JSON list of C-alpha atoms in Angstrom, two decimals:
[
{"chain": "V", "resi": 84, "resn": "ASN", "atom": "CA", "xyz": [59.78, -38.64, -31.07]},
{"chain": "V", "resi": 85, "resn": "GLN", "atom": "CA", "xyz": [57.34, -41.30, -30.09]},
{"chain": "V", "resi": 86, "resn": "ARG", "atom": "CA", "xyz": [57.75, -40.40, -26.36]},
{"chain": "V", "resi": 87, "resn": "ARG", "atom": "CA", "xyz": [57.35, -36.74, -27.24]},
{"chain": "V", "resi": 88, "resn": "SER", "atom": "CA", "xyz": [54.06, -37.44, -29.16]},
{"chain": "V", "resi": 89, "resn": "ILE", "atom": "CA", "xyz": [52.79, -39.54, -26.28]},
{"chain": "V", "resi": 90, "resn": "CYS", "atom": "CA", "xyz": [53.50, -36.67, -23.83]},
{"chain": "V", "resi": 91, "resn": "LEU", "atom": "CA", "xyz": [51.87, -34.13, -26.05]},
{"chain": "V", "resi": 92, "resn": "ALA", "atom": "CA", "xyz": [48.81, -36.28, -26.42]},
{"chain": "V", "resi": 93, "resn": "TRP", "atom": "CA", "xyz": [48.50, -36.73, -22.61]},
{"chain": "V", "resi": 94, "resn": "SER", "atom": "CA", "xyz": [48.99, -32.96, -22.15]},
{"chain": "V", "resi": 95, "resn": "ARG", "atom": "CA", "xyz": [46.18, -32.20, -24.61]},
{"chain": "V", "resi": 96, "resn": "ARG", "atom": "CA", "xyz": [43.98, -34.78, -22.94]},
{"chain": "V", "resi": 97, "resn": "PHE", "atom": "CA", "xyz": [44.83, -33.37, -19.48]},
{"chain": "V", "resi": 98, "resn": "GLY", "atom": "CA", "xyz": [44.09, -29.89, -20.66]},
{"chain": "V", "resi": 99, "resn": "GLU", "atom": "CA", "xyz": [40.78, -30.91, -22.08]},
{"chain": "V", "resi": 100, "resn": "VAL", "atom": "CA", "xyz": [39.83, -32.58, -18.83]},
{"chain": "V", "resi": 101, "resn": "ALA", "atom": "CA", "xyz": [40.99, -29.57, -16.83]},
{"chain": "V", "resi": 102, "resn": "THR", "atom": "CA", "xyz": [39.03, -27.26, -19.12]},
{"chain": "V", "resi": 103, "resn": "ILE", "atom": "CA", "xyz": [35.89, -29.38, -18.78]},
{"chain": "V", "resi": 104, "resn": "HIS", "atom": "CA", "xyz": [36.29, -29.48, -14.94]},
{"chain": "V", "resi": 105, "resn": "VAL", "atom": "CA", "xyz": [36.60, -25.64, -14.76]},
{"chain": "V", "resi": 106, "resn": "GLN", "atom": "CA", "xyz": [33.53, -25.18, -16.98]},
{"chain": "V", "resi": 107, "resn": "TYR", "atom": "CA", "xyz": [31.57, -27.63, -14.80]},
{"chain": "V", "resi": 108, "resn": "LYS", "atom": "CA", "xyz": [32.51, -25.71, -11.68]},
{"chain": "V", "resi": 109, "resn": "LEU", "atom": "CA", "xyz": [31.48, -22.47, -13.22]},
{"chain": "V", "resi": 110, "resn": "PHE", "atom": "CA", "xyz": [28.25, -24.03, -14.40]},
{"chain": "V", "resi": 111, "resn": "LYS", "atom": "CA", "xyz": [27.45, -25.16, -10.95]},
{"chain": "V", "resi": 112, "resn": "ARG", "atom": "CA", "xyz": [28.21, -21.73, -9.45]},
{"chain": "V", "resi": 113, "resn": "ILE", "atom": "CA", "xyz": [25.90, -20.11, -12.05]},
{"chain": "V", "resi": 114, "resn": "MET", "atom": "CA", "xyz": [23.07, -22.67, -11.44]},
{"chain": "V", "resi": 115, "resn": "PHE", "atom": "CA", "xyz": [23.18, -22.51, -7.61]},
{"chain": "V", "resi": 116, "resn": "LEU", "atom": "CA", "xyz": [24.26, -18.90, -7.14]},
{"chain": "V", "resi": 117, "resn": "PRO", "atom": "CA", "xyz": [21.51, -17.16, -5.00]},
{"chain": "V", "resi": 118, "resn": "ASN", "atom": "CA", "xyz": [19.54, -14.39, -6.77]},
{"chain": "V", "resi": 119, "resn": "ASN", "atom": "CA", "xyz": [21.34, -11.56, -5.03]},
{"chain": "V", "resi": 120, "resn": "LYS", "atom": "CA", "xyz": [19.03, -8.98, -6.45]},
{"chain": "V", "resi": 121, "resn": "ALA", "atom": "CA", "xyz": [15.90, -10.68, -5.44]},
{"chain": "V", "resi": 122, "resn": "ASP", "atom": "CA", "xyz": [17.29, -11.30, -1.97]},
{"chain": "V", "resi": 123, "resn": "GLU", "atom": "CA", "xyz": [18.26, -7.55, -1.69]},
{"chain": "V", "resi": 124, "resn": "GLU", "atom": "CA", "xyz": [14.73, -6.52, -2.73]},
{"chain": "V", "resi": 125, "resn": "LYS", "atom": "CA", "xyz": [13.24, -8.71, -0.11]},
{"chain": "V", "resi": 126, "resn": "LYS", "atom": "CA", "xyz": [15.60, -7.29, 2.56]},
{"chain": "V", "resi": 127, "resn": "VAL", "atom": "CA", "xyz": [14.60, -3.71, 1.53]},
{"chain": "V", "resi": 128, "resn": "LYS", "atom": "CA", "xyz": [10.90, -4.64, 1.67]},
{"chain": "V", "resi": 129, "resn": "ARG", "atom": "CA", "xyz": [11.35, -6.23, 5.06]},
{"chain": "V", "resi": 130, "resn": "SER", "atom": "CA", "xyz": [13.10, -3.21, 6.43]},
{"chain": "V", "resi": 131, "resn": "ILE", "atom": "CA", "xyz": [10.24, -0.95, 5.19]},
{"chain": "V", "resi": 132, "resn": "LEU", "atom": "CA", "xyz": [7.58, -3.15, 6.82]},
{"chain": "V", "resi": 133, "resn": "ASP", "atom": "CA", "xyz": [9.56, -3.30, 10.05]},
{"chain": "V", "resi": 134, "resn": "ARG", "atom": "CA", "xyz": [9.73, 0.57, 10.01]},
{"chain": "V", "resi": 135, "resn": "ILE", "atom": "CA", "xyz": [5.93, 0.84, 9.75]},
{"chain": "V", "resi": 136, "resn": "GLU", "atom": "CA", "xyz": [5.64, -1.71, 12.58]},
{"chain": "V", "resi": 137, "resn": "LEU", "atom": "CA", "xyz": [7.77, 0.42, 14.81]},
{"chain": "V", "resi": 138, "resn": "TRP", "atom": "CA", "xyz": [5.79, 3.52, 13.92]},
{"chain": "V", "resi": 139, "resn": "SER", "atom": "CA", "xyz": [2.54, 1.72, 14.69]},
{"chain": "V", "resi": 140, "resn": "LEU", "atom": "CA", "xyz": [3.90, 0.63, 18.11]},
{"chain": "V", "resi": 141, "resn": "ASP", "atom": "CA", "xyz": [4.77, 4.14, 18.87]},
{"chain": "V", "resi": 142, "resn": "LEU", "atom": "CA", "xyz": [1.11, 5.18, 18.20]},
{"chain": "V", "resi": 143, "resn": "ILE", "atom": "CA", "xyz": [-0.19, 2.63, 20.73]},
{"chain": "V", "resi": 144, "resn": "GLU", "atom": "CA", "xyz": [-0.11, 3.88, 24.41]},
{"chain": "V", "resi": 145, "resn": "GLU", "atom": "CA", "xyz": [2.62, 2.30, 26.48]},
{"chain": "V", "resi": 146, "resn": "GLU", "atom": "CA", "xyz": [0.12, 0.70, 28.98]},
{"chain": "V", "resi": 147, "resn": "ILE", "atom": "CA", "xyz": [-1.30, -1.66, 26.32]},
{"chain": "V", "resi": 148, "resn": "ARG", "atom": "CA", "xyz": [1.67, -1.91, 23.94]},
{"chain": "V", "resi": 149, "resn": "ASP", "atom": "CA", "xyz": [2.97, -5.12, 25.43]},
{"chain": "V", "resi": 150, "resn": "ALA", "atom": "CA", "xyz": [-0.25, -6.94, 24.85]},
{"chain": "V", "resi": 151, "resn": "VAL", "atom": "CA", "xyz": [-0.38, -6.28, 21.08]},
{"chain": "V", "resi": 152, "resn": "GLN", "atom": "CA", "xyz": [0.98, -8.11, 17.99]},
{"chain": "V", "resi": 153, "resn": "LEU", "atom": "CA", "xyz": [1.26, -6.33, 14.63]},
{"chain": "V", "resi": 154, "resn": "ALA", "atom": "CA", "xyz": [1.40, -7.62, 11.08]},
{"chain": "V", "resi": 155, "resn": "ILE", "atom": "CA", "xyz": [2.19, -5.37, 8.22]},
{"chain": "V", "resi": 156, "resn": "GLN", "atom": "CA", "xyz": [1.61, -6.50, 4.65]},
{"chain": "V", "resi": 157, "resn": "GLU", "atom": "CA", "xyz": [0.82, -5.27, 1.18]},
{"chain": "V", "resi": 158, "resn": "VAL", "atom": "CA", "xyz": [-2.37, -6.37, -0.69]},
{"chain": "V", "resi": 159, "resn": "ILE", "atom": "CA", "xyz": [-3.47, -5.96, -4.25]},
{"chain": "V", "resi": 160, "resn": "CYS", "atom": "CA", "xyz": [-6.73, -4.02, -4.40]},
{"chain": "V", "resi": 161, "resn": "GLY", "atom": "CA", "xyz": [-9.10, -5.52, -6.90]},
{"chain": "V", "resi": 162, "resn": "ASP", "atom": "CA", "xyz": [-11.29, -2.34, -7.07]},
{"chain": "V", "resi": 163, "resn": "PRO", "atom": "CA", "xyz": [-10.29, -0.22, -10.09]},
{"chain": "V", "resi": 164, "resn": "ASN", "atom": "CA", "xyz": [-11.29, 2.92, -8.22]},
{"chain": "V", "resi": 165, "resn": "CYS", "atom": "CA", "xyz": [-8.78, 2.46, -5.41]},
{"chain": "V", "resi": 166, "resn": "ALA", "atom": "CA", "xyz": [-4.97, 2.35, -5.20]},
{"chain": "V", "resi": 167, "resn": "PRO", "atom": "CA", "xyz": [-3.48, -0.68, -6.98]},
{"chain": "V", "resi": 168, "resn": "ILE", "atom": "CA", "xyz": [-1.57, -1.75, -3.82]},
{"chain": "V", "resi": 169, "resn": "ASP", "atom": "CA", "xyz": [-2.72, -1.06, -0.23]},
{"chain": "V", "resi": 170, "resn": "THR", "atom": "CA", "xyz": [-0.72, -1.40, 2.96]},
{"chain": "V", "resi": 171, "resn": "ILE", "atom": "CA", "xyz": [-2.53, -3.15, 5.73]},
{"chain": "V", "resi": 172, "resn": "VAL", "atom": "CA", "xyz": [-1.69, -3.00, 9.42]},
{"chain": "V", "resi": 173, "resn": "THR", "atom": "CA", "xyz": [-3.35, -5.86, 11.34]},
{"chain": "V", "resi": 174, "resn": "ILE", "atom": "CA", "xyz": [-3.64, -5.28, 15.13]},
{"chain": "V", "resi": 175, "resn": "VAL", "atom": "CA", "xyz": [-4.25, -8.21, 17.41]},
{"chain": "V", "resi": 176, "resn": "PHE", "atom": "CA", "xyz": [-4.34, -8.03, 21.27]},
{"chain": "V", "resi": 177, "resn": "ASN", "atom": "CA", "xyz": [-3.85, -10.96, 23.56]},
{"chain": "V", "resi": 178, "resn": "SER", "atom": "CA", "xyz": [-7.51, -10.60, 24.68]},
{"chain": "V", "resi": 179, "resn": "GLY", "atom": "CA", "xyz": [-8.67, -11.50, 21.21]},
{"chain": "V", "resi": 180, "resn": "GLY", "atom": "CA", "xyz": [-9.64, -7.88, 20.30]},
{"chain": "V", "resi": 181, "resn": "ARG", "atom": "CA", "xyz": [-8.46, -7.06, 16.85]},
{"chain": "V", "resi": 182, "resn": "GLY", "atom": "CA", "xyz": [-8.76, -4.62, 13.92]},
{"chain": "V", "resi": 183, "resn": "MET", "atom": "CA", "xyz": [-7.09, -3.46, 10.80]},
{"chain": "V", "resi": 184, "resn": "VAL", "atom": "CA", "xyz": [-5.82, -0.19, 9.28]},
{"chain": "V", "resi": 185, "resn": "GLY", "atom": "CA", "xyz": [-5.74, 0.22, 5.50]},
{"chain": "V", "resi": 186, "resn": "LEU", "atom": "CA", "xyz": [-3.56, 2.80, 3.79]},
{"chain": "V", "resi": 187, "resn": "PRO", "atom": "CA", "xyz": [-4.17, 3.40, 0.09]},
{"chain": "V", "resi": 188, "resn": "MET", "atom": "CA", "xyz": [-0.54, 3.31, -0.94]},
{"chain": "V", "resi": 189, "resn": "GLU", "atom": "CA", "xyz": [2.44, 1.00, -1.18]},
{"chain": "V", "resi": 190, "resn": "SER", "atom": "CA", "xyz": [4.44, 0.40, 1.97]},
{"chain": "V", "resi": 191, "resn": "LYS", "atom": "CA", "xyz": [7.53, 2.40, 0.58]},
{"chain": "V", "resi": 192, "resn": "ASP", "atom": "CA", "xyz": [5.27, 5.50, 0.21]},
{"chain": "V", "resi": 193, "resn": "VAL", "atom": "CA", "xyz": [3.84, 5.34, 3.80]},
{"chain": "V", "resi": 194, "resn": "THR", "atom": "CA", "xyz": [4.92, 8.14, 6.16]},
{"chain": "V", "resi": 195, "resn": "VAL", "atom": "CA", "xyz": [4.37, 8.70, 9.84]},
{"chain": "V", "resi": 196, "resn": "ALA", "atom": "CA", "xyz": [1.79, 11.44, 9.00]},
{"chain": "V", "resi": 197, "resn": "ASP", "atom": "CA", "xyz": [-0.16, 8.95, 6.82]},
{"chain": "V", "resi": 198, "resn": "LEU", "atom": "CA", "xyz": [-0.12, 6.32, 9.48]},
{"chain": "V", "resi": 199, "resn": "LYS", "atom": "CA", "xyz": [-1.36, 8.73, 12.05]},
{"chain": "V", "resi": 200, "resn": "GLU", "atom": "CA", "xyz": [-4.13, 9.87, 9.86]},
{"chain": "V", "resi": 201, "resn": "PHE", "atom": "CA", "xyz": [-5.58, 6.41, 9.40]},
{"chain": "V", "resi": 202, "resn": "PHE", "atom": "CA", "xyz": [-4.63, 4.89, 12.73]},
{"chain": "V", "resi": 203, "resn": "PRO", "atom": "CA", "xyz": [-7.38, 4.08, 15.25]},
{"chain": "V", "resi": 204, "resn": "THR", "atom": "CA", "xyz": [-8.06, 6.33, 18.11]},
{"chain": "V", "resi": 205, "resn": "THR", "atom": "CA", "xyz": [-6.81, 5.56, 21.69]},
{"chain": "V", "resi": 206, "resn": "GLU", "atom": "CA", "xyz": [-10.45, 4.84, 22.70]},
{"chain": "V", "resi": 207, "resn": "VAL", "atom": "CA", "xyz": [-10.78, 2.12, 19.91]},
{"chain": "V", "resi": 208, "resn": "LEU", "atom": "CA", "xyz": [-7.46, 0.64, 20.79]},
{"chain": "V", "resi": 209, "resn": "ARG", "atom": "CA", "xyz": [-8.30, 0.41, 24.43]},
{"chain": "V", "resi": 210, "resn": "LYS", "atom": "CA", "xyz": [-11.65, -1.41, 23.57]},
{"chain": "V", "resi": 211, "resn": "TRP", "atom": "CA", "xyz": [-9.66, -3.90, 21.41]},
{"chain": "V", "resi": 212, "resn": "HIS", "atom": "CA", "xyz": [-7.20, -4.35, 24.31]},
{"chain": "V", "resi": 213, "resn": "LYS", "atom": "CA", "xyz": [-10.20, -5.43, 26.57]},
{"chain": "V", "resi": 214, "resn": "GLY", "atom": "CA", "xyz": [-11.46, -7.77, 23.92]},
{"chain": "V", "resi": 215, "resn": "GLU", "atom": "CA", "xyz": [-14.41, -5.51, 23.07]},
{"chain": "V", "resi": 216, "resn": "GLU", "atom": "CA", "xyz": [-15.65, -4.77, 19.62]},
{"chain": "V", "resi": 217, "resn": "ALA", "atom": "CA", "xyz": [-15.01, -1.36, 18.08]},
{"chain": "V", "resi": 218, "resn": "GLU", "atom": "CA", "xyz": [-15.46, -0.45, 14.55]},
{"chain": "V", "resi": 219, "resn": "TRP", "atom": "CA", "xyz": [-12.59, 1.16, 12.65]},
{"chain": "V", "resi": 220, "resn": "PRO", "atom": "CA", "xyz": [-12.91, 3.11, 10.48]},
{"chain": "V", "resi": 221, "resn": "PRO", "atom": "CA", "xyz": [-16.19, 4.05, 12.00]},
{"chain": "V", "resi": 222, "resn": "ASN", "atom": "CA", "xyz": [-19.40, 3.71, 9.95]},
{"chain": "V", "resi": 223, "resn": "PRO", "atom": "CA", "xyz": [-22.18, 6.02, 10.86]},
{"chain": "V", "resi": 224, "resn": "GLU", "atom": "CA", "xyz": [-25.55, 4.28, 11.61]},
{"chain": "V", "resi": 225, "resn": "PHE", "atom": "CA", "xyz": [-28.09, 7.00, 11.34]},
{"chain": "V", "resi": 226, "resn": "GLU", "atom": "CA", "xyz": [-31.03, 8.03, 9.26]},
{"chain": "V", "resi": 227, "resn": "ASP", "atom": "CA", "xyz": [-30.71, 10.66, 6.49]},
{"chain": "V", "resi": 228, "resn": "ALA", "atom": "CA", "xyz": [-32.11, 13.33, 8.86]},
{"chain": "V", "resi": 229, "resn": "GLU", "atom": "CA", "xyz": [-29.33, 12.67, 11.30]},
{"chain": "V", "resi": 230, "resn": "MET", "atom": "CA", "xyz": [-26.45, 12.78, 8.76]},
{"chain": "V", "resi": 231, "resn": "PRO", "atom": "CA", "xyz": [-23.67, 15.08, 9.88]},
{"chain": "V", "resi": 232, "resn": "THR", "atom": "CA", "xyz": [-22.85, 18.18, 7.91]},
{"chain": "V", "resi": 233, "resn": "LEU", "atom": "CA", "xyz": [-20.01, 17.66, 5.35]},
{"chain": "V", "resi": 234, "resn": "ARG", "atom": "CA", "xyz": [-17.50, 20.24, 4.15]},
{"chain": "V", "resi": 235, "resn": "PHE", "atom": "CA", "xyz": [-18.73, 20.09, 0.50]},
{"chain": "V", "resi": 236, "resn": "ASN", "atom": "CA", "xyz": [-22.08, 19.85, -1.28]},
{"chain": "V", "resi": 237, "resn": "ALA", "atom": "CA", "xyz": [-23.20, 18.15, -4.45]},
{"chain": "V", "resi": 238, "resn": "GLY", "atom": "CA", "xyz": [-22.19, 20.16, -7.56]},
{"chain": "V", "resi": 239, "resn": "GLN", "atom": "CA", "xyz": [-18.96, 21.37, -6.10]},
{"chain": "V", "resi": 240, "resn": "ARG", "atom": "CA", "xyz": [-15.68, 20.80, -7.91]},
{"chain": "V", "resi": 241, "resn": "VAL", "atom": "CA", "xyz": [-13.16, 19.02, -5.85]},
{"chain": "V", "resi": 242, "resn": "GLN", "atom": "CA", "xyz": [-9.82, 16.97, -6.10]},
{"chain": "V", "resi": 243, "resn": "CYS", "atom": "CA", "xyz": [-9.70, 13.36, -4.90]},
{"chain": "V", "resi": 244, "resn": "ARG", "atom": "CA", "xyz": [-6.59, 11.40, -3.94]},
{"chain": "V", "resi": 245, "resn": "VAL", "atom": "CA", "xyz": [-6.32, 8.41, -6.14]},
{"chain": "V", "resi": 246, "resn": "GLY", "atom": "CA", "xyz": [-2.70, 7.38, -5.26]},
{"chain": "V", "resi": 247, "resn": "PRO", "atom": "CA", "xyz": [0.12, 8.11, -2.77]},
{"chain": "V", "resi": 248, "resn": "THR", "atom": "CA", "xyz": [0.77, 11.54, -4.47]},
{"chain": "V", "resi": 249, "resn": "GLU", "atom": "CA", "xyz": [-1.73, 11.57, -7.25]},
{"chain": "V", "resi": 250, "resn": "TRP", "atom": "CA", "xyz": [-4.91, 13.79, -7.29]},
{"chain": "V", "resi": 251, "resn": "HIS", "atom": "CA", "xyz": [-7.64, 13.94, -9.89]},
{"chain": "V", "resi": 252, "resn": "SER", "atom": "CA", "xyz": [-10.23, 16.68, -10.25]},
{"chain": "V", "resi": 253, "resn": "GLY", "atom": "CA", "xyz": [-13.95, 16.04, -10.50]},
{"chain": "V", "resi": 254, "resn": "ILE", "atom": "CA", "xyz": [-17.40, 17.06, -9.42]},
{"chain": "V", "resi": 255, "resn": "ILE", "atom": "CA", "xyz": [-19.46, 15.76, -6.49]},
{"chain": "V", "resi": 256, "resn": "LEU", "atom": "CA", "xyz": [-22.49, 13.85, -7.67]},
{"chain": "V", "resi": 257, "resn": "GLN", "atom": "CA", "xyz": [-23.93, 12.90, -4.33]},
{"chain": "V", "resi": 258, "resn": "THR", "atom": "CA", "xyz": [-23.32, 13.20, -0.61]},
{"chain": "V", "resi": 259, "resn": "TRP", "atom": "CA", "xyz": [-23.70, 10.29, 1.88]},
{"chain": "V", "resi": 260, "resn": "TYR", "atom": "CA", "xyz": [-23.44, 7.70, -0.86]},
{"chain": "V", "resi": 261, "resn": "ARG", "atom": "CA", "xyz": [-23.83, 3.91, -0.34]},
{"chain": "V", "resi": 262, "resn": "GLU", "atom": "CA", "xyz": [-24.08, 0.77, -2.48]},
{"chain": "V", "resi": 263, "resn": "THR", "atom": "CA", "xyz": [-26.51, -2.09, -1.92]},
{"chain": "V", "resi": 264, "resn": "SER", "atom": "CA", "xyz": [-23.63, -4.64, -1.48]},
{"chain": "V", "resi": 265, "resn": "TRP", "atom": "CA", "xyz": [-22.18, -2.69, 1.39]},
{"chain": "V", "resi": 266, "resn": "PRO", "atom": "CA", "xyz": [-22.80, -3.84, 5.00]},
{"chain": "V", "resi": 267, "resn": "ALA", "atom": "CA", "xyz": [-25.47, -2.08, 7.11]},
{"chain": "V", "resi": 268, "resn": "GLY", "atom": "CA", "xyz": [-24.24, 1.30, 8.33]},
{"chain": "V", "resi": 269, "resn": "ALA", "atom": "CA", "xyz": [-21.52, 1.66, 5.68]},
{"chain": "V", "resi": 270, "resn": "TRP", "atom": "CA", "xyz": [-21.60, 4.99, 3.98]},
{"chain": "V", "resi": 271, "resn": "ALA", "atom": "CA", "xyz": [-19.21, 7.09, 1.89]},
{"chain": "V", "resi": 272, "resn": "PRO", "atom": "CA", "xyz": [-19.34, 10.93, 2.40]},
{"chain": "V", "resi": 273, "resn": "TYR", "atom": "CA", "xyz": [-19.12, 11.64, -1.38]},
{"chain": "V", "resi": 274, "resn": "LYS", "atom": "CA", "xyz": [-19.72, 10.14, -4.80]},
{"chain": "V", "resi": 275, "resn": "VAL", "atom": "CA", "xyz": [-17.50, 11.96, -7.31]},
{"chain": "V", "resi": 276, "resn": "LYS", "atom": "CA", "xyz": [-17.31, 11.96, -11.11]},
{"chain": "V", "resi": 277, "resn": "LEU", "atom": "CA", "xyz": [-13.76, 12.57, -12.18]},
{"chain": "V", "resi": 278, "resn": "ASP", "atom": "CA", "xyz": [-12.94, 14.66, -15.24]},
{"chain": "V", "resi": 279, "resn": "ASP", "atom": "CA", "xyz": [-11.73, 11.43, -17.00]},
{"chain": "V", "resi": 280, "resn": "GLY", "atom": "CA", "xyz": [-15.13, 9.94, -16.76]},
{"chain": "V", "resi": 281, "resn": "ARG", "atom": "CA", "xyz": [-14.59, 7.58, -13.74]},
{"chain": "V", "resi": 282, "resn": "LYS", "atom": "CA", "xyz": [-17.10, 7.60, -10.88]},
{"chain": "V", "resi": 283, "resn": "ILE", "atom": "CA", "xyz": [-15.61, 6.95, -7.51]},
{"chain": "V", "resi": 284, "resn": "PHE", "atom": "CA", "xyz": [-16.40, 7.52, -3.80]},
{"chain": "V", "resi": 285, "resn": "ALA", "atom": "CA", "xyz": [-14.44, 9.32, -1.19]},
{"chain": "V", "resi": 286, "resn": "PRO", "atom": "CA", "xyz": [-14.20, 7.03, 1.95]},
{"chain": "V", "resi": 287, "resn": "GLY", "atom": "CA", "xyz": [-13.70, 9.95, 4.35]},
{"chain": "V", "resi": 288, "resn": "ASP", "atom": "CA", "xyz": [-14.36, 13.72, 4.59]},
{"chain": "V", "resi": 289, "resn": "MET", "atom": "CA", "xyz": [-10.68, 14.59, 5.24]},
{"chain": "V", "resi": 290, "resn": "GLU", "atom": "CA", "xyz": [-8.27, 16.98, 3.54]},
{"chain": "V", "resi": 291, "resn": "GLN", "atom": "CA", "xyz": [-5.98, 14.08, 2.95]},
{"chain": "V", "resi": 292, "resn": "ILE", "atom": "CA", "xyz": [-8.63, 12.25, 0.84]},
{"chain": "V", "resi": 293, "resn": "ILE", "atom": "CA", "xyz": [-10.81, 15.01, -0.76]},
{"chain": "V", "resi": 294, "resn": "LYS", "atom": "CA", "xyz": [-10.11, 18.76, -1.07]},
{"chain": "V", "resi": 295, "resn": "LEU", "atom": "CA", "xyz": [-11.64, 21.74, -2.84]},
{"chain": "V", "resi": 296, "resn": "GLU", "atom": "CA", "xyz": [-10.24, 22.20, -6.32]},
{"chain": "V", "resi": 297, "resn": "PRO", "atom": "CA", "xyz": [-8.12, 25.47, -6.49]},
{"chain": "V", "resi": 298, "resn": "LEU", "atom": "CA", "xyz": [-10.08, 28.40, -7.93]},
{"chain": "V", "resi": 299, "resn": "GLY", "atom": "CA", "xyz": [-9.60, 28.71, -11.62]},
{"chain": "V", "resi": 300, "resn": "GLU", "atom": "CA", "xyz": [-7.84, 25.35, -12.14]},
{"chain": "V", "resi": 301, "resn": "HIS", "atom": "CA", "xyz": [-10.81, 23.90, -14.04]},
{"chain": "V", "resi": 302, "resn": "PHE", "atom": "CA", "xyz": [-10.98, 26.96, -16.32]},
{"chain": "V", "resi": 303, "resn": "ILE", "atom": "CA", "xyz": [-7.25, 26.68, -17.02]},
{"chain": "V", "resi": 304, "resn": "LYS", "atom": "CA", "xyz": [-7.66, 23.00, -17.94]},
{"chain": "V", "resi": 305, "resn": "ARG", "atom": "CA", "xyz": [-10.52, 23.83, -20.24]},
{"chain": "V", "resi": 306, "resn": "GLU", "atom": "CA", "xyz": [-8.56, 26.57, -21.94]},
{"chain": "V", "resi": 307, "resn": "SER", "atom": "CA", "xyz": [-5.58, 24.33, -22.37]},
{"chain": "V", "resi": 308, "resn": "ALA", "atom": "CA", "xyz": [-7.75, 21.55, -23.89]},
{"chain": "V", "resi": 309, "resn": "ALA", "atom": "CA", "xyz": [-9.30, 24.00, -26.33]},
{"chain": "V", "resi": 310, "resn": "THR", "atom": "CA", "xyz": [-5.84, 25.38, -27.32]},
{"chain": "V", "resi": 311, "resn": "ASP", "atom": "CA", "xyz": [-4.55, 21.85, -27.90]},
{"chain": "V", "resi": 312, "resn": "ALA", "atom": "CA", "xyz": [-7.59, 21.04, -30.07]}
]
């Protein structure tokens, strides 16, 4: 009986030690297990940025493509009137010529069409390739009398793109708008007051940025608001 008691005691002690050892190994695995979800998200983000880089290379003519380096990244926009996150394409040539392309959307929302719309012209890219300065996007440097004709006039109702797929309606307050803090020669084609009260500016006179509000849509919204009230 005494020998049996001793054996049982050792069995219990060994079982406790074995249990503790297994628990410790599990604890180590949990503590040092890589965050698979975070790693997967990083891989997806990296693949999206690489895809935009390939698209960008395709938009640069083959003769100067080998002399360029691209960097794609997302940046948080501090301006409440712009998209929360912008995608930036930095273009640097071996000559030292460089420039940037800003897209008002997250990288996952960028399409080839968006990139083509905002990408520099071949003429601008060639100047950067030679190490020359070329402004992009171009800022008109002219007097009021020389301002080019815009598609819309003050007082017209329009829709402005405020996100990758989001459009808000408003009315044009001013054409060829600029702020005192902007560098010389920097102008915005339109200053717009949105129906929600915000005042924004349209950085370009393009259909992808600002477009005419569909006929009757404002009337429908007013009627809907009156009905809800």
